[in-house]
Coordinates of C-alpha atoms in Angstrom, one line a residue:
M492 CA -15.5 16.8 20.1
E493 CA -12.5 14.4 20.1
Y494 CA -11.1 13.1 16.8
K495 CA -8.4 10.6 16.1
V496 CA -6.5 10.2 12.8
K497 CA -5.0 6.8 12.1
V498 CA -2.5 6.1 9.3
V499 CA -3.0 2.7 7.8
S500 CA -0.7 1.0 5.3
A501 CA -3.3 -1.0 3.5
V502 CA -6.9 -0.8 2.4
S503 CA -7.3 -4.2 4.0
D504 CA -6.6 -2.7 7.4
V505 CA -10.1 -1.2 7.2
P506 CA -13.1 -3.6 7.2
Q507 CA -14.6 -3.7 3.7
A508 CA -18.1 -3.0 5.0
T509 CA -16.9 0.2 6.7
W510 CA -15.0 1.4 3.6
D511 CA -17.8 0.7 1.1
A512 CA -20.4 2.2 3.3
L513 CA -18.5 5.5 3.2
A514 CA -17.7 5.2 -0.5
K515 CA -21.3 4.4 -1.5
G516 CA -22.4 6.5 -4.5
E517 CA -18.8 7.8 -5.1
G518 CA -18.1 5.9 -8.3
P519 CA -16.3 2.7 -9.0
F520 CA -12.7 3.9 -8.4
L521 CA -13.2 4.6 -4.7
R522 CA -14.6 1.2 -3.9
Y523 CA -12.6 -1.1 -1.6
D524 CA -12.2 -3.7 -4.3
F525 CA -10.7 -1.2 -6.8
L526 CA -8.1 0.3 -4.4
N527 CA -7.3 -3.0 -2.8
A528 CA -6.5 -4.5 -6.2
F529 CA -3.6 -2.0 -6.6
E530 CA -2.1 -3.2 -3.3
K531 CA -2.7 -7.0 -3.6
S532 CA -1.3 -7.0 -7.2
G533 CA 1.9 -5.1 -6.1
C534 CA 1.1 -2.1 -8.4
C535 CA 1.1 0.2 -5.3
N536 CA 4.0 -0.5 -2.9
E537 CA 7.4 0.8 -2.0
A538 CA 9.0 -0.6 -5.2
S539 CA 6.4 1.2 -7.4
G540 CA 6.8 4.5 -5.5
W541 CA 3.1 4.5 -4.6
I542 CA 3.2 3.6 -0.9
P543 CA -0.3 3.2 0.7
Q544 CA -0.7 5.6 3.6
H545 CA -4.4 6.0 4.1
L546 CA -5.9 8.3 6.8
V547 CA -8.8 7.0 8.9
I548 CA -10.6 9.6 11.0
E549 CA -12.5 8.5 14.1
K550 CA -14.8 10.4 16.3
A551 CA -15.2 9.3 20.0
A552 CA -18.6 8.2 21.1
E553 CA -20.6 10.7 23.1
A554 CA -20.0 8.8 26.3
D555 CA -16.3 8.8 25.8
Q556 CA -15.3 12.5 25.5
S557 CA -12.4 12.5 27.9
P558 CA -9.4 14.6 26.9
V559 CA -6.8 13.0 24.7
T560 CA -4.0 11.4 26.6
D561 CA -1.1 12.5 24.3
Q562 CA -1.6 16.3 24.2
S563 CA 1.9 16.8 23.0
L564 CA 0.7 15.9 19.5
I565 CA -2.0 18.4 19.1
S566 CA -1.6 21.2 21.7
E567 CA -0.8 23.9 19.2
H568 CA -3.5 22.8 16.8
S569 CA -6.4 22.7 19.3
L570 CA -9.3 24.9 18.5
A571 CA -12.3 25.7 20.7
N572 CA -13.8 22.4 21.9
D573 CA -12.1 20.2 19.2
Q574 CA -9.4 17.8 20.3
A575 CA -7.5 15.4 18.2
S576 CA -4.7 12.8 18.2
I577 CA -2.7 10.7 15.7
N578 CA -2.5 7.0 15.9
K579 CA -0.4 4.9 13.4
E580 CA -1.8 1.6 14.5
A581 CA -4.0 -0.5 12.2
L582 CA -7.7 0.1 12.5
S583 CA -9.5 -2.3 14.8
A584 CA -13.1 -2.7 15.7
S585 CA -14.0 -0.5 18.6
D586 CA -17.2 0.3 20.5
E587 CA -15.7 3.6 21.7
C588 CA -15.0 5.3 18.3
T589 CA -16.8 5.7 15.0
V590 CA -15.1 5.9 11.7
I591 CA -16.4 9.1 10.2
A592 CA -14.0 9.5 7.2
I593 CA -11.4 7.7 5.2
I594 CA -8.9 9.5 3.0
P595 CA -7.2 7.2 0.4
G596 CA -3.6 8.4 0.3
Y597 CA -0.1 7.5 -0.8
L598 CA 3.4 8.5 0.0
K599 CA 5.1 9.2 -3.3
T600 CA 8.7 9.0 -4.3
H601 CA 8.1 10.4 -7.8
S602 CA 5.3 12.2 -9.7
Y603 CA 4.3 9.6 -12.3
G604 CA 0.8 8.3 -12.7
E605 CA -0.8 11.3 -11.1
Y606 CA -1.6 13.5 -14.2
V607 CA -1.2 16.7 -12.2
F608 CA 2.3 17.6 -13.4
D609 CA 4.6 19.1 -10.7
H610 CA 8.0 18.1 -12.1
S611 CA 9.0 21.7 -12.3
W612 CA 8.3 22.1 -8.6
A613 CA 10.4 19.0 -7.8
N614 CA 13.2 20.5 -10.0
A615 CA 13.1 23.8 -8.1
Y616 CA 13.5 21.9 -4.8
H617 CA 16.4 19.9 -6.3
Q618 CA 18.1 23.0 -7.5
H619 CA 18.1 24.4 -3.9
G620 CA 19.3 21.1 -2.4
I621 CA 16.0 20.3 -0.8
P622 CA 14.3 16.9 -1.4
Y623 CA 10.8 17.2 -2.9
Y624 CA 10.2 13.5 -2.4
P625 CA 8.6 11.9 -0.5
K626 CA 5.3 13.8 -0.8
W627 CA 1.8 12.7 0.1
V628 CA -1.1 12.6 -2.3
A629 CA -4.8 12.0 -1.7
A630 CA -5.5 10.4 -5.0
I631 CA -6.6 7.3 -7.0
P632 CA -3.4 5.8 -8.5
F633 CA -3.1 6.1 -12.3
T634 CA -6.7 7.4 -12.4
P635 CA -7.2 11.1 -13.3
V636 CA -10.9 11.1 -12.6
T637 CA -12.6 13.8 -10.4
G638 CA -14.2 12.5 -7.3
S639 CA -14.3 12.5 -3.5
R640 CA -11.0 12.4 -1.8
I641 CA -12.6 12.3 1.6
L642 CA -15.0 9.4 2.0
T643 CA -17.5 10.5 4.6
H644 CA -21.2 11.2 5.4
E645 CA -20.3 14.5 7.1
E646 CA -21.7 17.5 5.3
A647 CA -20.3 20.5 7.2
P648 CA -16.7 21.7 6.4
F649 CA -14.1 20.2 8.6
S650 CA -13.0 22.4 11.5
E651 CA -9.6 24.1 11.4
A652 CA -8.5 21.8 14.2
L653 CA -9.3 18.7 12.2
L654 CA -7.7 20.0 9.0
A655 CA -4.6 20.9 11.0
L656 CA -4.5 17.4 12.4
I657 CA -4.8 15.9 9.0
S658 CA -1.9 18.0 7.9
Q659 CA 0.1 17.0 10.9
A660 CA -0.7 13.4 10.3
V661 CA 0.7 13.7 6.8
Q662 CA 3.9 15.3 7.9
S663 CA 4.4 12.5 10.5
I664 CA 4.2 9.7 7.9
G665 CA 7.4 7.8 7.2
E666 CA 11.0 8.2 8.4
E667 CA 11.8 11.0 5.9
T668 CA 10.4 14.6 5.9
V669 CA 7.3 14.9 3.8
S670 CA 7.6 17.9 1.6
S671 CA 4.0 18.6 0.7
C672 CA 0.4 17.4 0.6
H673 CA -1.6 17.2 -2.6
W674 CA -5.4 16.5 -3.1
L675 CA -5.7 15.5 -6.7
F676 CA -8.9 15.7 -8.8
T677 CA -11.2 16.8 -6.0
N678 CA -14.9 17.2 -6.5
A679 CA -17.1 19.9 -5.1
R680 CA -17.9 17.9 -2.0
T681 CA -14.3 17.4 -1.1
Q682 CA -13.6 21.1 -1.7
K683 CA -16.5 22.0 0.6
L684 CA -15.1 19.7 3.3
L685 CA -11.7 21.3 3.0
G686 CA -13.5 24.6 3.4
N687 CA -11.5 27.8 3.4
H688 CA -8.3 26.2 4.5
S689 CA -5.9 29.1 3.7
E690 CA -2.9 26.9 3.4
L691 CA -4.2 25.0 0.4
L692 CA -3.5 26.3 -3.1
T693 CA -5.9 25.5 -5.9
R694 CA -4.7 24.3 -9.3
Y695 CA -6.9 24.1 -12.3
A696 CA -6.8 21.8 -15.4
V697 CA -9.1 21.0 -18.3
Q698 CA -10.4 17.6 -19.3
F699 CA -13.0 16.7 -21.9
Q700 CA -16.2 14.9 -21.0
W701 CA -19.4 13.7 -22.8
H702 CA -22.7 14.5 -21.3
N703 CA -26.0 12.7 -21.9
Y704 CA -28.7 15.2 -22.9
Q705 CA -31.4 12.5 -22.8
Y706 CA -30.3 11.0 -26.0
T707 CA -32.3 7.9 -27.1
S708 CA -29.7 6.5 -29.6
F709 CA -26.3 7.2 -31.1
D710 CA -28.1 8.8 -34.1
S711 CA -30.0 11.1 -31.7
F712 CA -26.6 12.2 -30.4
L713 CA -25.3 12.8 -34.0
N714 CA -28.4 14.9 -34.7
A715 CA -27.2 17.3 -32.0
L716 CA -24.0 18.1 -33.9
T717 CA -23.5 20.4 -36.9
S718 CA -24.2 18.8 -40.2
R719 CA -20.5 18.8 -41.1
K720 CA -19.3 17.1 -38.0
R721 CA -22.2 14.6 -38.2
R722 CA -21.1 13.7 -41.8
D723 CA -17.4 13.4 -40.6
M724 CA -18.3 10.9 -37.9
K725 CA -20.6 8.9 -40.1
K726 CA -17.9 8.7 -42.7
T727 CA -15.4 7.4 -40.1
Q728 CA -17.9 4.7 -39.1
R729 CA -18.7 3.8 -42.7
K730 CA -15.1 3.3 -43.7
L731 CA -14.5 1.0 -40.7
V732 CA -17.6 -1.1 -41.6
E733 CA -16.4 -1.4 -45.2
Q734 CA -13.2 -2.9 -43.7
G735 CA -15.2 -5.5 -41.8
I736 CA -14.8 -3.8 -38.4
H737 CA -17.4 -4.6 -35.8
Y738 CA -17.6 -4.6 -32.0
R739 CA -18.7 -6.7 -29.0
H740 CA -19.6 -5.1 -25.7
L741 CA -18.9 -7.5 -22.7
T742 CA -19.7 -7.0 -19.1
G743 CA -20.1 -9.2 -16.0
S744 CA -19.7 -12.9 -16.5
D745 CA -19.2 -12.4 -20.2
I746 CA -15.7 -11.1 -19.4
T747 CA -14.2 -14.6 -19.7
D748 CA -10.5 -15.5 -19.3
E749 CA -10.3 -15.4 -23.1
V750 CA -11.7 -11.9 -23.3
L751 CA -9.5 -10.6 -20.6
D752 CA -6.4 -12.3 -22.0
F753 CA -6.9 -10.6 -25.3
F754 CA -7.4 -7.2 -23.7
L755 CA -4.1 -7.8 -21.7
Q756 CA -2.3 -8.7 -24.9
C757 CA -3.5 -5.5 -26.6
Y758 CA -2.8 -3.3 -23.6
Q759 CA 0.7 -4.6 -23.1
A760 CA 1.6 -4.5 -26.8
T761 CA 0.5 -0.9 -27.2
Y762 CA 2.3 0.2 -24.0
L763 CA 5.4 -1.6 -25.1
K764 CA 5.4 0.1 -28.5
R765 CA 4.7 3.5 -27.1
S766 CA 6.7 3.6 -23.9
G767 CA 9.1 0.6 -24.0
H768 CA 7.4 -1.3 -21.1
T769 CA 4.3 -3.3 -20.7
G770 CA 2.4 -0.8 -18.5
Y771 CA 2.2 0.3 -14.9
L772 CA -0.6 -2.1 -14.2
N773 CA 0.1 -5.9 -14.2
E774 CA -2.0 -8.9 -15.1
A775 CA -2.8 -9.7 -11.4
F776 CA -4.4 -6.2 -11.1
F777 CA -6.8 -6.7 -14.0
R778 CA -7.6 -10.3 -13.0
Q779 CA -8.5 -9.3 -9.4
L780 CA -10.7 -6.5 -10.8
R781 CA -12.5 -9.0 -13.1
D782 CA -13.0 -11.3 -10.1
T783 CA -14.4 -8.7 -7.8
M784 CA -15.8 -5.9 -10.0
A785 CA -16.9 -7.5 -13.3
D786 CA -20.4 -6.0 -13.1
N787 CA -18.8 -2.6 -13.2
M788 CA -16.5 -3.4 -16.1
L789 CA -17.1 -3.1 -19.8
I790 CA -14.7 -4.5 -22.4
V791 CA -15.2 -3.5 -26.0
T792 CA -13.5 -5.8 -28.4
A793 CA -13.0 -4.7 -32.0
Y794 CA -13.0 -7.4 -34.7
K795 CA -11.9 -7.3 -38.3
N796 CA -14.2 -9.8 -39.9
E797 CA -13.9 -12.7 -37.4
T798 CA -10.4 -11.7 -36.0
P799 CA -10.1 -9.6 -32.8
I800 CA -7.7 -6.7 -33.3
A801 CA -8.3 -4.2 -30.5
S802 CA -9.7 -3.9 -27.0
A803 CA -10.7 -1.2 -24.6
L804 CA -11.6 -1.4 -20.9
F805 CA -14.1 0.9 -19.3
F806 CA -15.7 1.1 -15.8
F807 CA -19.2 2.2 -15.1
D808 CA -21.9 2.6 -12.4
K809 CA -24.8 4.9 -12.1
T810 CA -22.4 7.9 -11.8
G811 CA -21.2 7.4 -15.3
L812 CA -18.9 5.6 -17.8
Y813 CA -15.2 5.9 -17.5
G814 CA -12.8 4.9 -20.2
R815 CA -9.4 3.8 -18.9
Y816 CA -7.2 1.5 -21.0
W817 CA -6.9 0.6 -24.7
G818 CA -4.7 -1.4 -27.0
A819 CA -4.6 -2.7 -30.6
L820 CA -2.7 -5.4 -32.4
E821 CA -3.3 -3.8 -35.8
E822 CA -3.4 -0.1 -36.8
V823 CA -6.6 0.9 -38.5
N824 CA -7.3 4.5 -39.3
G825 CA -10.2 5.8 -37.1
L826 CA -10.4 2.6 -35.0
H827 CA -9.2 4.2 -31.7
F828 CA -11.9 6.9 -32.0
A829 CA -14.6 4.4 -32.8
C830 CA -13.7 1.8 -30.2
C831 CA -12.9 4.2 -27.3
Y832 CA -15.3 7.1 -28.0
F833 CA -18.1 6.2 -30.3
E834 CA -18.8 2.8 -28.7
G835 CA -18.5 4.3 -25.2
I836 CA -21.1 7.0 -26.1
A837 CA -23.4 4.3 -27.5
F838 CA -23.1 2.2 -24.3
A839 CA -23.7 5.3 -22.1
I840 CA -26.9 6.1 -24.1
E841 CA -28.1 2.5 -24.0
K842 CA -27.6 2.3 -20.2
G843 CA -28.9 5.9 -19.5
L844 CA -25.6 7.0 -17.9
P845 CA -25.3 10.7 -17.2
L846 CA -21.7 11.2 -18.5
F847 CA -18.8 9.5 -20.1
N848 CA -15.3 10.5 -19.0
P849 CA -12.8 9.0 -21.6
G850 CA -9.6 9.8 -19.8
T851 CA -7.3 12.8 -19.5
Q852 CA -6.0 15.2 -22.2
G853 CA -6.7 15.1 -25.9
E854 CA -8.1 18.0 -27.9
H855 CA -9.2 15.5 -30.5
K856 CA -12.1 14.7 -28.3
I857 CA -13.7 18.1 -28.7
L858 CA -14.8 17.6 -32.3
R859 CA -16.4 14.3 -31.2
G860 CA -18.8 15.9 -28.7
F861 CA -16.7 15.9 -25.5
E862 CA -17.0 19.2 -23.7
P863 CA -14.3 20.9 -21.7
I864 CA -14.7 20.7 -17.9
Y865 CA -12.5 22.2 -15.1
C866 CA -10.7 19.9 -12.8
Q867 CA -9.2 21.0 -9.4
S868 CA -6.4 19.9 -7.2
Q869 CA -5.4 21.4 -3.9
H870 CA -1.8 21.7 -2.7
Q871 CA 0.1 22.6 0.4
L872 CA 3.9 22.8 0.4
F873 CA 5.3 22.8 3.9
S874 CA 8.2 25.1 3.0
A875 CA 6.8 28.6 3.1
P876 CA 9.1 30.1 0.4
F877 CA 8.3 27.4 -2.0
H878 CA 4.6 27.5 -1.1
D879 CA 4.5 31.2 -1.9
A880 CA 6.5 30.7 -5.2
V881 CA 4.0 28.0 -6.3
A882 CA 1.1 30.3 -5.4
S883 CA 2.5 32.9 -7.7
F884 CA 3.0 30.3 -10.5
L885 CA -0.6 29.0 -10.1
H886 CA -2.0 32.5 -10.3
Q887 CA -0.4 32.9 -13.7
E888 CA -1.1 29.4 -14.9
S889 CA -4.8 29.6 -14.0
E890 CA -5.4 32.5 -16.4
H891 CA -4.0 30.3 -19.2
I892 CA -6.2 27.4 -18.2
V893 CA -9.3 29.6 -18.4
A894 CA -8.2 30.9 -21.8
Y895 CA -7.7 27.3 -23.0
F896 CA -11.2 26.3 -21.7
N897 CA -12.8 29.2 -23.6
Q898 CA -11.0 28.2 -26.8
A899 CA -12.1 24.6 -26.5
Q900 CA -15.7 25.8 -25.8
D901 CA -15.6 27.9 -29.0
V902 CA -15.0 24.9 -31.3
L903 CA -17.5 22.5 -30.0
P904 CA -19.3 20.7 -32.8
F905 CA -22.9 21.1 -31.5
N906 CA -25.6 22.8 -33.5
N907 CA -27.2 26.1 -32.4
D908 CA -30.3 24.5 -31.0
I909 CA -28.4 22.6 -28.3
T910 CA -25.4 24.9 -27.6
P911 CA -27.3 27.1 -25.1
T912 CA -28.2 24.1 -23.0
L913 CA -24.7 22.6 -22.8
K914 CA -23.2 22.2 -19.4
T915 CA -20.0 23.9 -20.6
T916 CA -22.0 26.9 -21.8
N917 CA -23.1 27.5 -18.2
T918 CA -19.8 26.8 -16.5
P919 CA -18.6 29.9 -14.5
N920 CA -15.1 31.2 -14.6
P921 CA -13.5 29.6 -11.5
L922 CA -11.2 32.6 -11.0
L923 CA -14.2 34.7 -10.2
A924 CA -15.2 32.5 -7.3
V925 CA -15.3 34.1 -3.9
N926 CA -12.8 31.7 -2.2
N927 CA -9.7 31.7 -4.4
H928 CA -7.1 30.3 -2.1
N929 CA -4.3 31.3 -4.5
E930 CA -5.2 35.0 -4.1
K931 CA -4.8 34.8 -0.3
T932 CA -1.2 33.9 -0.5
I933 CA 0.2 36.3 -3.1

């Protein structure tokens, strides 16, 4: 079988129909419109340190199985009957090749906006006089949500030859040497496609996610909690109501310019207060999303009497609800929890969505019914000594991650009737999995 890997520098180099056909069912963040908005708005470019370098994998048609012309690229990576080549030209329509996979990827000149923290790795490189940047990541910019990182209809694990070709394609990107390859927040499907690739190290992290156990209302969710936690959450809601706080849920065409303008005002003001800048994502990004993905967007606006004071932006489709951005013009105790979590839960129940991912980090979510979940990323450092050192580090770190997961699990606020059925209760220890890539290296 002959494969070709093309490196394209823009989502728009791929026909939207081709991209979205492969991304179907993979959530809102892998859609053409979402990723294209980063590039068209200038949020992902050389200046931002997120340089689009997407991989497009093509398979030659059955009638065109002639050997690859440029064997110099792949001779040492050939395996059995698999052949492959790299092409950096923009994707064009072809009757001779079929696009079987797309890997959204970026050449990075820093580690911000990834939420898989490797600054200590970069520092180790620097201390030895070796550049860690640029590196290449398969990721969704600024979006730490687990999902597919290989958009494909293929089911079987990729062959060693194809995985080697992908690695070679990454190393050939750009004019400078690429130090490493990182697959961030991969789901089980991507992990299966990557197979038992021994060069990849697995890193674990913990996030907190709400699951819909066929709740019929917000009150039915509260009834699944212990009486103490149920009282605490009702008390928070009651105090907000007493201050005149109420909310509007807006989706689709209801997200008017006025609604979006207020969200942007809140988002930028909160970022400025917290970080000294108005956020990584600009107005053009959000406006393009509103123009192309409004039916997958939810804006919750919080009002104090008749005055809007806060706003939160979510994305959703049949895969779930995803909380992303928030801002407030007035500080009100408990408002963040209510607007970003309670209202999100209520919306997910109303729409029958299976889960609600509110964003990364934050132990405060546990006592509000968000269960710990494991996240995975896979890493390959092209310098063998550093790769082995990171493998040793990850082996130690993983034990702490598992301990943290167990501690979070122990303080969940659910009552005894529902606890045995929780997804987190039945989550296995990932370190006991048969294929632990980190163990192979150390």
